[in-house]
Coordinates of C-alpha atoms and ligand atoms in Angstrom, one line a residue:
X1 CA 153.8 37.8 -22.0
X2 CA 153.4 34.8 -24.3
X3 CA 155.9 32.0 -24.0
X4 CA 157.3 32.9 -27.4
X5 CA 157.9 36.5 -26.6
X6 CA 159.5 35.6 -23.3
X7 CA 161.8 33.2 -25.1
X8 CA 162.9 35.6 -27.8
X9 CA 163.5 38.3 -25.1
X10 CA 165.7 35.9 -23.2
X11 CA 167.5 34.9 -26.3
X12 CA 168.6 38.5 -27.1
X13 CA 171.4 38.3 -24.6
X14 CA 172.6 34.9 -25.5
X15 CA 175.1 33.6 -28.1
X16 CA 173.3 32.0 -31.0
X17 CA 174.7 28.5 -30.4
X18 CA 173.9 28.6 -26.8
X19 CA 170.3 29.6 -27.7
X20 CA 170.1 26.5 -29.7
X21 CA 171.4 24.3 -26.9
X22 CA 168.9 25.9 -24.5
X23 CA 166.1 24.2 -26.2
X24 CA 167.2 20.7 -25.5
X25 CA 169.0 20.0 -28.8
X26 CA 171.9 17.8 -27.7
X27 CA 175.4 18.2 -28.9
X28 CA 176.2 16.1 -31.9
X29 CA 179.2 14.5 -30.3
X30 CA 177.5 12.3 -27.8
X31 CA 179.5 11.1 -24.9
X32 CA 177.5 7.9 -24.8
X33 CA 178.9 7.0 -28.3
X34 CA 182.5 7.4 -27.1
X35 CA 182.8 3.9 -25.6
X36 CA 181.6 2.2 -28.8
X37 CA 183.7 4.4 -31.1
X38 CA 186.8 3.7 -28.9
X39 CA 186.1 -0.1 -29.2
X40 CA 185.9 0.3 -32.9
X41 CA 189.1 2.3 -33.1
X42 CA 191.0 -0.4 -31.0
X43 CA 189.4 -3.2 -33.0
X44 CA 190.7 -1.6 -36.2
X45 CA 194.2 -1.1 -34.7
X46 CA 194.2 -4.6 -33.3
X47 CA 193.3 -6.2 -36.6
X48 CA 195.7 -4.1 -38.8
X49 CA 198.8 -3.2 -36.7
X50 CA 201.3 -5.3 -34.8
X51 CA 201.9 -3.2 -31.6
X52 CA 205.3 -5.0 -31.1
X53 CA 206.6 -3.4 -34.3
X54 CA 208.8 -0.3 -33.9
X55 CA 207.4 2.8 -35.7
X56 CA 209.6 4.0 -38.6
X57 CA 209.8 7.4 -40.4
X58 CA 207.8 9.4 -37.9
X59 CA 206.5 12.8 -39.1
X60 CA 208.2 15.8 -37.5
X61 CA 206.5 17.6 -34.7
X62 CA 204.9 20.9 -35.5
X63 CA 206.9 24.1 -34.5
X64 CA 205.7 25.8 -31.3
X65 CA 203.4 28.6 -32.1
X66 CA 201.0 29.4 -29.2
X67 CA 201.7 30.4 -25.7
X68 CA 199.0 29.5 -23.2
X69 CA 198.9 30.9 -19.6
X70 CA 196.6 31.4 -16.7
X71 CA 194.9 34.6 -15.7
X72 CA 197.6 35.3 -13.0
X73 CA 200.2 35.5 -15.8
X74 CA 198.4 38.2 -17.7
X75 CA 200.7 41.3 -18.0
X76 CA 197.9 43.8 -18.6
X77 CA 194.2 43.3 -18.9
X78 CA 194.4 43.7 -22.7
X79 CA 192.3 40.8 -23.6
X80 CA 190.6 40.9 -27.0
X81 CA 187.7 38.6 -27.9
X82 CA 188.8 36.0 -30.5
X83 CA 187.6 36.8 -34.0
X84 CA 187.1 34.5 -37.0
X85 CA 190.1 34.2 -39.2
X86 CA 189.1 35.3 -42.6
X87 CA 190.8 34.1 -45.7
X88 CA 192.6 37.0 -47.6
X89 CA 191.4 40.4 -46.9
X90 CA 187.7 39.9 -47.2
X91 CA 185.6 42.3 -45.3
X92 CA 183.5 40.6 -42.6
X93 CA 180.2 41.9 -41.6
X94 CA 177.3 40.9 -39.3
X95 CA 174.0 39.8 -40.7
X96 CA 170.8 39.1 -39.0
X97 CA 169.2 35.7 -39.8
X98 CA 165.7 36.9 -40.3
X99 CA 163.6 34.1 -41.8
X100 CA 163.8 30.4 -42.5
X101 CA 161.5 28.1 -44.4
X102 CA 161.7 24.4 -44.9
X103 CA 161.9 23.4 -48.6
X104 CA 162.1 19.7 -48.1
X105 CA 159.1 17.5 -47.3
X106 CA 158.2 17.4 -43.6
X107 CA 159.3 13.8 -43.1
X108 CA 162.4 14.0 -45.2
X109 CA 165.6 12.5 -43.7
X110 CA 167.6 15.3 -45.3
X111 CA 166.1 18.7 -44.4
X112 CA 166.6 21.5 -47.0
X113 CA 166.2 25.1 -45.8
X114 CA 165.7 28.4 -47.4
X115 CA 167.0 31.2 -45.1
X116 CA 167.3 35.0 -45.4
X117 CA 169.9 37.2 -43.8
X118 CA 169.8 41.0 -43.5
X119 CA 173.3 42.4 -43.6
X120 CA 174.1 45.5 -41.4
X121 CA 174.9 47.4 -44.6
X122 CA 173.8 46.5 -48.1
X123 CA 176.2 44.5 -50.1
X124 CA 176.0 44.6 -53.9
X125 CA 176.3 41.1 -55.4
X126 CA 175.6 39.5 -58.7
X127 CA 173.5 36.4 -59.5
X128 CA 176.0 33.5 -59.2
X129 CA 178.0 35.1 -56.3
X130 CA 178.4 33.2 -53.0
X131 CA 178.9 34.3 -49.4
X132 CA 181.3 32.9 -46.9
X133 CA 179.6 32.2 -43.5
X134 CA 181.5 31.5 -40.3
X135 CA 180.0 29.1 -37.8
X136 CA 181.5 28.7 -34.3
X137 CA 182.3 25.4 -32.7
X138 CA 179.6 24.3 -30.2
X139 CA 180.3 25.5 -26.7
X140 CA 179.6 22.0 -25.3
X141 CA 182.1 20.5 -27.6
X142 CA 184.8 23.0 -26.5
X143 CA 183.9 22.3 -22.9
X144 CA 184.2 18.6 -23.5
X145 CA 187.6 19.0 -25.1
X146 CA 188.9 21.2 -22.2
X147 CA 187.5 18.8 -19.7
X148 CA 189.3 15.9 -21.4
X149 CA 192.5 17.9 -21.3
X150 CA 192.0 18.4 -17.6
X151 CA 191.6 22.2 -17.9
X152 CA 189.3 23.6 -15.3
X153 CA 190.2 27.3 -15.0
X154 CA 190.1 30.0 -17.7
X155 CA 193.2 30.1 -19.8
X156 CA 194.6 32.8 -22.1
X157 CA 196.7 32.5 -25.2
X158 CA 198.9 34.4 -27.6
X159 CA 199.8 33.6 -31.2
X160 CA 203.5 34.2 -31.3
X161 CA 203.4 34.4 -35.1
X162 CA 200.8 37.1 -35.1
X163 CA 202.0 40.7 -35.5
X164 CA 199.1 42.0 -33.4
X165 CA 200.1 39.9 -30.4
X166 CA 196.7 40.2 -28.7
X167 CA 195.7 38.0 -25.8
X168 CA 192.6 36.0 -26.2
X169 CA 190.6 33.6 -24.0
X170 CA 191.4 30.0 -25.0
X171 CA 187.7 29.1 -24.8
X172 CA 186.7 31.7 -27.3
X173 CA 189.6 30.9 -29.6
X174 CA 188.6 27.3 -29.6
X175 CA 185.1 28.3 -30.6
X176 CA 186.1 30.7 -33.4
X177 CA 189.5 29.8 -34.7
X178 CA 190.3 26.1 -34.6
X179 CA 188.8 23.3 -36.6
X180 CA 188.1 20.5 -34.2
X181 CA 186.6 18.1 -36.7
X182 CA 189.1 18.1 -39.5
X183 CA 191.2 14.9 -40.2
X184 CA 193.8 14.8 -37.4
X185 CA 197.3 15.2 -39.0
X186 CA 199.9 12.6 -38.6
X187 CA 202.0 15.1 -36.7
X188 CA 199.2 15.5 -34.2
X189 CA 199.0 11.7 -33.7
X190 CA 202.8 11.6 -33.1
X191 CA 202.4 14.4 -30.5
X192 CA 199.6 12.6 -28.8
X193 CA 201.6 9.4 -28.8
X194 CA 204.5 11.1 -27.0
X195 CA 202.2 12.3 -24.2
X196 CA 200.7 8.8 -23.5
X197 CA 201.5 7.3 -20.1
X198 CA 200.4 3.9 -21.2
X199 CA 203.0 2.1 -23.5
X200 CA 200.4 0.3 -25.6
X201 CA 198.6 3.6 -26.3
X202 CA 201.8 5.3 -27.1
X203 CA 202.9 2.6 -29.5
X204 CA 199.6 2.6 -31.3
X205 CA 199.6 6.3 -31.9
X206 CA 203.2 6.4 -33.0
X207 CA 202.5 3.5 -35.4
X208 CA 199.4 5.3 -36.8
X209 CA 201.5 8.4 -37.5
X210 CA 204.3 6.4 -39.1
X211 CA 204.7 4.8 -42.5
X212 CA 203.7 1.4 -41.1
X213 CA 200.3 2.7 -40.1
X214 CA 199.5 4.3 -43.4
X215 CA 196.6 2.0 -44.3
X216 CA 195.1 2.1 -40.8
X217 CA 195.4 5.9 -40.8
X218 CA 193.4 5.9 -44.0
X219 CA 190.8 3.6 -42.6
X220 CA 190.3 5.5 -39.4
X221 CA 190.8 9.1 -40.4
X222 CA 190.3 9.5 -44.1
X223 CA 187.5 7.1 -44.7
X224 CA 186.4 6.7 -41.1
X225 CA 186.5 10.5 -40.3
X226 CA 187.6 9.9 -36.7
X227 CA 188.2 13.2 -35.0
X228 CA 190.6 14.6 -32.4
X229 CA 188.0 14.1 -29.7
X230 CA 187.4 10.5 -30.6
X231 CA 191.1 9.8 -30.3
X232 CA 191.4 11.6 -26.9
X233 CA 188.5 9.5 -25.6
X234 CA 189.9 6.3 -27.0
X235 CA 193.4 6.9 -25.5
X236 CA 192.6 7.9 -21.9
X237 CA 196.3 7.9 -20.8
X238 CA 197.1 10.6 -23.3
X239 CA 197.7 14.0 -21.6
X240 CA 199.1 16.5 -24.1
X241 CA 199.6 20.1 -23.1
X242 CA 196.9 22.3 -24.7
X243 CA 199.3 24.6 -26.5
X244 CA 200.9 21.7 -28.3
X245 CA 197.5 20.4 -29.4
X246 CA 196.7 23.9 -30.7
X247 CA 200.0 23.9 -32.7
X248 CA 198.6 21.0 -34.7
X249 CA 195.1 22.2 -35.3
X250 CA 194.1 23.8 -38.6
X251 CA 192.0 27.0 -38.6
X252 CA 188.3 26.8 -38.8
X253 CA 187.2 27.7 -42.3
X254 CA 184.1 29.5 -43.5
X255 CA 181.5 27.6 -45.5
X256 CA 180.3 29.1 -48.8
X257 CA 176.7 29.4 -49.9
X258 CA 175.4 30.7 -53.2
X259 CA 173.0 33.6 -53.0
X260 CA 169.6 32.5 -54.2
X261 CA 168.2 36.0 -54.4
X262 CA 168.7 38.9 -56.7
X263 CA 170.2 42.1 -55.4
X264 CA 168.1 44.3 -57.7
X265 CA 164.9 42.9 -56.3
X266 CA 165.7 43.5 -52.6
X267 CA 169.0 44.9 -51.6
X268 CA 168.3 44.6 -47.9
X269 CA 168.4 40.8 -47.7
X270 CA 170.2 37.9 -49.2
X271 CA 168.6 34.4 -49.5
X272 CA 170.4 31.1 -49.2
X273 CA 169.6 27.4 -49.4
X274 CA 171.3 24.5 -47.7
X275 CA 170.7 20.8 -47.2
X276 CA 171.7 19.2 -43.9
X277 CA 174.9 17.1 -44.3
X278 CA 175.1 13.8 -42.4
X279 CA 178.2 11.8 -42.6
X280 CA 179.0 8.4 -41.2
X281 CA 181.9 7.6 -38.9
X282 CA 183.7 4.4 -40.1
X283 CA 181.1 4.3 -42.9
X284 CA 178.7 2.8 -40.3
X285 CA 175.2 4.3 -40.5
X286 CA 174.8 4.0 -36.7
X287 CA 177.3 6.7 -36.1
X288 CA 176.1 9.6 -38.1
X289 CA 177.4 13.1 -37.5
X290 CA 176.1 16.4 -38.8
X291 CA 178.1 18.8 -40.9
X292 CA 179.7 21.6 -38.9
X293 CA 177.8 24.5 -40.5
X294 CA 174.7 22.8 -41.8
X295 CA 174.2 21.0 -38.4
X296 CA 174.0 24.4 -36.7
X297 CA 172.0 26.1 -39.4
X298 CA 169.4 23.3 -39.3
X299 CA 168.9 23.8 -35.6
X300 CA 168.7 27.6 -35.9
X301 CA 166.3 27.3 -38.8
X302 CA 164.1 25.0 -36.8
X303 CA 164.1 27.5 -34.0
X304 CA 163.5 30.5 -36.2
X305 CA 160.5 28.8 -37.9
X306 CA 158.9 28.4 -34.5
X307 CA 160.1 31.7 -32.9
X308 CA 160.6 34.2 -35.7
X309 CA 161.6 36.9 -33.3
X310 CA 165.0 35.3 -32.5
X311 CA 167.8 37.7 -33.0
X312 CA 170.3 35.4 -34.6
X313 CA 173.4 36.9 -36.1
X314 CA 176.0 35.5 -38.5
X315 CA 179.4 36.7 -39.5
X316 CA 179.6 36.6 -43.3
X317 CA 181.6 38.0 -46.3
X318 CA 181.0 38.4 -50.0
X319 CA 182.7 35.8 -52.2
X320 CA 182.2 37.0 -55.8
X321 CA 182.3 34.4 -58.5
X322 CA 184.7 35.0 -61.4
X323 CA 182.7 33.7 -64.3
X324 CA 179.5 32.1 -63.0
X325 CA 177.2 35.0 -64.0
X326 CA 174.4 35.1 -66.5
X327 CA 175.0 37.1 -69.6
X328 CA 173.9 40.8 -69.5
X329 CA 172.7 40.6 -73.0
X330 CA 169.0 39.6 -73.2
X331 CA 169.5 38.1 -76.7
X332 CA 171.8 35.4 -75.4
X333 CA 170.0 32.2 -74.7
X334 CA 171.3 30.0 -72.0
X335 CA 170.8 26.6 -70.3
X336 CA 170.9 26.1 -66.5
X337 CA 171.4 22.6 -65.2
X338 CA 171.4 21.6 -61.5
X339 CA 170.2 19.2 -58.8
X340 CA 169.2 19.7 -55.2
X341 CA 170.6 22.9 -53.6
X342 CA 172.4 23.6 -56.8
X343 CA 169.2 25.3 -57.7
X344 CA 170.2 28.2 -55.4
X345 CA 172.0 30.5 -57.8
X346 CA 169.6 29.9 -60.7
X347 CA 166.7 31.4 -58.7
X348 CA 168.8 34.6 -58.8
X349 CA 169.6 34.1 -62.5
X350 CA 166.0 33.8 -63.5
X351 CA 164.8 36.7 -61.3
X352 CA 167.5 38.9 -62.7
X353 CA 166.5 38.0 -66.3
X354 CA 162.8 38.7 -65.6
X355 CA 163.6 42.1 -64.2
X356 CA 165.9 42.9 -67.1
X357 CA 163.2 41.8 -69.6
X358 CA 160.5 43.8 -67.8
X359 CA 162.7 46.9 -68.0
X360 CA 163.3 46.3 -71.6
X361 CA 159.5 45.9 -72.3
X362 CA 158.9 49.2 -70.6
X363 CA 161.1 51.0 -73.1
X364 CA 159.5 52.8 -76.0
X365 CA 159.0 51.8 -79.7
X366 CA 159.5 48.1 -79.3
X367 CA 163.2 48.8 -79.6
X368 CA 165.7 48.7 -76.9
X369 CA 169.4 49.1 -76.4
X370 CA 171.3 45.9 -75.9
X371 CA 175.0 46.4 -75.5
X372 CA 174.7 49.8 -77.3
X373 CA 172.7 48.5 -80.3
X374 CA 169.1 48.9 -81.0
X375 CA 167.4 45.5 -81.5
X376 CA 163.9 44.3 -81.8
X377 CA 162.1 42.8 -78.9
X378 CA 161.4 39.6 -80.7
X379 CA 165.0 38.7 -80.5
X380 CA 165.0 37.9 -76.8
X381 CA 166.8 34.6 -76.3
X382 CA 165.1 31.8 -74.3
X383 CA 166.4 30.3 -71.1
X384 CA 165.9 26.7 -70.0
X385 CA 166.3 25.4 -66.5
X386 CA 166.8 21.7 -65.9
X387 CA 166.4 20.6 -62.3
X388 CA 166.5 17.3 -60.5
X389 CA 165.4 16.6 -56.9
X390 CA 164.2 13.7 -54.9
X391 CA 160.5 14.0 -54.5
X392 CA 157.5 16.0 -55.8
X393 CA 156.8 18.9 -53.3
X394 CA 160.5 19.5 -52.5
X395 CA 161.7 23.1 -53.4
X396 CA 158.0 23.9 -54.1
X397 CA 158.2 27.6 -53.2
X398 CA 161.3 28.0 -55.4
X399 CA 159.9 26.1 -58.3
X400 CA 156.6 28.1 -58.2
X401 CA 158.5 31.4 -58.3
X402 CA 160.8 30.2 -61.0
X403 CA 158.0 28.9 -63.1
X404 CA 156.2 32.2 -62.9
X405 CA 159.3 34.1 -63.9
X406 CA 160.1 31.7 -66.7
X407 CA 156.6 31.7 -68.1
X408 CA 156.9 35.4 -68.5
X409 CA 160.1 35.1 -70.5
X410 CA 159.7 34.4 -74.2
X411 CA 160.0 30.7 -75.2
X412 CA 161.7 29.9 -71.8
X413 CA 161.1 26.6 -70.1
X414 CA 161.5 24.8 -66.8
X415 CA 162.1 21.0 -66.8
X416 CA 162.0 19.0 -63.5
X417 CA 162.7 15.4 -62.7
X418 CA 162.4 13.4 -59.5
X419 CA 164.8 10.6 -58.5
X420 CA 162.6 9.0 -55.9
X421 CA 159.2 9.0 -57.7
X422 CA 158.2 6.5 -60.3
X423 CA 158.8 7.6 -63.9
X424 CA 161.2 7.1 -66.8
X425 CA 163.6 9.9 -65.9
X426 CA 165.7 9.7 -62.7
X427 CA 168.4 12.3 -62.9
X428 CA 168.8 15.7 -64.5
X429 CA 171.2 14.3 -67.1
X430 CA 168.5 11.8 -68.2
X431 CA 166.1 14.8 -68.5
X432 CA 168.6 16.5 -70.8
X433 CA 168.7 13.4 -73.0
X434 CA 164.9 13.3 -73.1
X435 CA 164.8 16.9 -74.3
X436 CA 167.9 16.5 -76.6
X437 CA 166.4 18.2 -79.6
X438 CA 165.4 21.3 -77.5
X439 CA 168.7 21.4 -75.8
X440 CA 170.6 21.4 -79.1
X441 CA 168.2 24.0 -80.6
X442 CA 168.9 26.4 -77.7
X443 CA 172.7 25.9 -77.7
X444 CA 173.1 26.2 -81.5
X445 CA 170.6 29.0 -82.0
X446 CA 173.1 31.7 -81.0
X447 CA 176.9 32.0 -81.3
X448 CA 177.2 33.2 -77.7
X449 CA 174.7 30.8 -76.0
X450 CA 175.9 29.5 -72.6
X451 CA 175.5 26.5 -70.4
X452 CA 175.6 26.8 -66.6
X453 CA 175.9 23.8 -64.2
X454 CA 175.6 24.0 -60.4
X455 CA 175.7 21.5 -57.5
X456 CA 177.5 18.3 -56.7
X457 CA 180.7 18.1 -58.7
X458 CA 181.6 14.5 -58.1
X459 CA 178.6 12.8 -59.6
X460 CA 176.0 15.1 -61.1
X461 CA 178.3 17.5 -63.0
X462 CA 180.2 14.5 -64.5
X463 CA 176.9 12.9 -65.5
X464 CA 175.7 16.1 -67.1
X465 CA 178.9 16.6 -69.1
X466 CA 178.7 13.0 -70.4
X467 CA 175.1 13.4 -71.3
X468 CA 175.7 16.6 -73.3
X469 CA 178.5 14.9 -75.2
X470 CA 176.1 12.0 -76.0
X471 CA 173.4 14.4 -77.0
X472 CA 175.6 16.2 -79.5
X473 CA 176.6 12.9 -81.1
X474 CA 173.1 11.3 -81.1
X475 CA 171.5 14.5 -82.5
X476 CA 174.2 14.4 -85.3
X477 CA 175.7 17.7 -84.4
X478 CA 179.1 16.0 -84.3
X479 CA 180.1 12.7 -85.9
X480 CA 181.9 11.3 -82.9
X481 CA 182.5 11.8 -79.1
X482 CA 186.0 13.2 -79.6
X483 CA 184.6 16.1 -81.6
X484 CA 181.8 16.7 -79.1
X485 CA 184.3 16.7 -76.3
X486 CA 186.4 19.2 -78.1
X487 CA 183.4 21.4 -78.6
X488 CA 182.7 21.3 -74.8
X489 CA 186.3 22.2 -74.2
X490 CA 185.9 25.2 -76.6
X491 CA 182.7 26.3 -74.8
X492 CA 184.6 26.0 -71.5
X493 CA 187.6 28.1 -72.7
X494 CA 185.2 30.7 -74.0
X495 CA 183.4 30.8 -70.6
X496 CA 180.2 29.6 -72.3
X497 CA 180.2 26.3 -70.3
X498 CA 180.6 27.4 -66.7
X499 CA 180.3 25.1 -63.7
X500 CA 179.9 26.2 -60.1
X501 CA 180.3 22.9 -58.5
X502 CA 181.3 21.5 -55.1
X503 CA 183.4 18.4 -54.4
X504 CA 183.3 17.0 -50.9
X505 CA 185.3 14.1 -49.6
Ligands
FAD1 C1 181.2 28.4 -54.0 C2 180.4 27.4 -53.1 C3 179.0 27.6 -53.0 C4 178.3 26.7 -52.3 N1 176.9 26.9 -52.2 C5 176.2 26.0 -51.4 C6 174.8 26.2 -51.3 O1 174.2 27.1 -51.9 N2 174.1 25.3 -50.6 C7 174.7 24.2 -49.9 O2 174.0 23.5 -49.3 N3 176.0 24.0 -50.0 C8 176.8 24.9 -50.7 N4 178.1 24.7 -50.8 C9 178.8 23.7 -49.9 C10 178.9 24.3 -48.5 O3 179.9 25.4 -48.5 C11 179.3 23.3 -47.4 O4 180.5 22.7 -47.8 C12 178.3 22.3 -47.1 O5 177.1 22.9 -46.7 C13 178.7 21.3 -46.0 O6 179.1 22.1 -44.9 P1 179.2 21.5 -43.4 O7 180.0 22.4 -42.5 O8 177.8 21.2 -42.9 O9 179.9 20.1 -43.5 P2 181.4 19.8 -43.1 O10 181.5 19.8 -41.6 O11 182.3 20.7 -43.8 O12 181.6 18.4 -43.6 C14 181.4 17.2 -42.8 C15 181.7 16.0 -43.5 O13 180.8 15.7 -44.5 C16 181.4 15.7 -45.8 N5 180.5 16.4 -46.7 C17 180.5 17.8 -47.0 N6 179.5 18.1 -47.9 C18 178.8 16.9 -48.2 C19 177.7 16.6 -49.0 N7 177.1 17.5 -49.7 N8 177.4 15.3 -49.0 C20 178.0 14.3 -48.3 N9 179.1 14.6 -47.5 C21 179.5 15.8 -47.4 C22 182.7 16.3 -45.7 O14 183.7 15.8 -46.5 C23 183.1 16.1 -44.2 O15 183.7 14.8 -44.1 C24 178.9 25.6 -51.6 C25 180.3 25.4 -51.7 C26 181.0 26.3 -52.5 C27 182.5 26.2 -52.6
NAP2 N1 178.0 26.8 -55.9 C1 178.2 25.6 -55.5 O1 179.3 25.0 -55.6 C2 177.0 24.9 -54.9 C3 175.8 25.5 -54.7 C4 174.8 24.8 -54.1 C5 175.0 23.5 -53.7 N2 176.2 22.9 -53.8 C6 176.5 21.5 -53.5 O2 175.7 20.7 -54.3 C7 175.4 19.5 -53.6 C8 173.9 19.2 -53.7 O3 173.5 18.4 -52.6 P1 172.0 18.3 -52.2 O4 172.1 17.8 -50.8 O5 171.3 19.6 -52.4 O6 171.5 17.3 -53.2 P2 171.0 15.8 -53.0 O7 169.7 15.9 -52.3 O8 172.0 14.9 -52.5 O9 170.7 15.4 -54.5 C9 169.8 16.2 -55.3 C10 169.3 15.3 -56.4 O10 170.5 14.8 -57.2 C11 170.3 13.4 -57.4 N3 171.5 12.7 -57.7 C12 172.2 11.8 -57.0 N4 173.3 11.3 -57.7 C13 173.2 11.9 -58.9 C14 174.0 11.8 -60.0 N5 175.0 11.0 -60.1 N6 173.7 12.6 -61.1 C15 172.6 13.4 -61.0 N7 171.8 13.6 -60.0 C16 172.1 12.8 -58.9 C17 169.7 12.9 -56.1 O11 169.1 11.7 -56.3 P3 169.1 10.5 -55.2 O12 169.6 11.0 -53.9 O13 167.6 10.1 -55.1 O14 169.9 9.4 -55.8 C18 168.6 14.0 -55.9 O15 167.5 13.8 -56.6 C19 176.0 19.6 -52.2 O16 177.2 19.0 -52.2 C20 176.1 21.2 -52.1 O17 177.0 21.5 -51.1 C21 177.2 23.6 -54.4

């Protein structure tokens, strides 16, 4: 038996995250960093707070919600396994992660992965739709938290607010239901303060939770992204009861990913793209952490590329988009603008358009039905895709596929720019300006033409909007920026300027 087969066989019986750990990938939260991070937390507190001051206006403590008890206190053996807590009434289903392919360059500091999942039953989705994916907390992290709270034996818990009143194991609930890396709330800091044995630690935490500590709270938790575990490590005398900590923790949320595939082309699988998120603690590059979901996906994809037989399963749900869908009518021209992984949905848009066009071509007489009317083939509207990424070679597979589809569609075009290669165009909004005349021709060639934008909402989408406004003025479509802005507003109201963008922070 080859090593690979042996491994995949062994992996069958293991939880996906443990599989990843097995192969020597260390947990992101490194114990060795704790000492340094603790020093930093105390240095920040020391330089911004006077620990002799009395805290004022403390936040209220959270109401009691969970009941935690040992095995001996179990009434019956009716223990359920903890399940992910899904927003609204979405239907969760299991999907096998069947293939992964690196889309970034091999030596890139920011890996970008394409991955495919095979849902247990087919899910009909439209180009532009996203899926919610749940990712458990790492088992080593949960163990670390329990160890720090001096919990050595298995514990069970009940949510007194839940109608089902099931009993679940604390360990599995901590993996599936609680967000351990969200910003600690002020009520949690107050609670932790009240359970400190050391006076100095107690005062520091109470001040941090109070009005007086507002700026320090922002520095450490909002900008610094210090987590519950960092705090517990930095305040060793703090010994809160587990159930009160649980009372303060938010639920683990799913992460959303746009489908990059087209249902009509292959209904058995759904494709996605993600880029690994790294974020600094205290804005210091030496303490970088990985995003919760993309950190796990990156490890799994690395494994899957090497051992394609892994049986890795994800829990996902369909998250349809309201308006971010390409027009059904082949006559309507549209513009797609994106950067980085914002390319994901447009791979589906282009594929769907090509399929639609092929179908149309196969109809008889050079005439085809478009929204009930017979129109001539020559009236097919062009589509343009404007895309920006860092370097030549990134997203190569996607760009090749898209280019093939686009070259098949009448008058359609793909424009690409690279931000980290020499050249006169850096970002996608600059590329739009360079092609200003073509951009205007497409938008004003049809009364229903559309503009779609996808990707980072904070910078790219803003830059794109400003660029379009400048283009409309410079190309003399409108006499001034105010009129151009009003036009963009009209397009947006008519759902002809649709953004699917993501703000993080
Ligand atoms: C409808 C929708 C569709 C989406 N589609 C995709 C997609 O196709 N591909 C994709 O990669 N992402 C997509 N996203 C974003 C995705 O859902 C996650 O938010 C992202 O992958 C980060 O998740 P994480 O758990 O790794 O990071 P988290 O653990 O949630 O974040 C860790 C820290 O990093 C910060 N952060 C989060 N994202 C970034 C970022 N991009 N850059 C810098 N810091 C960041 C957070 O504020 C937080 O402090 C989409 C979001 C939405 C709402
Ligand atoms: N449906 C959705 O909401 C959806 C779908 C997919 C992705 N997303 C989100 O979109 C974001 C894309 O991130 P990513 O990691 O894929 O991209 P990225 O690698 O960070 O950036 C992609 C490209 O955009 C450039 N860029 C940086 N600042 C820009 C600006 N102000 N204007 C225009 N371009 C700019 C980058 O250049 P430099 O880095 O060289 O400066 C790079 O060339 C993520 O936040 C992801 O979660 C959302």
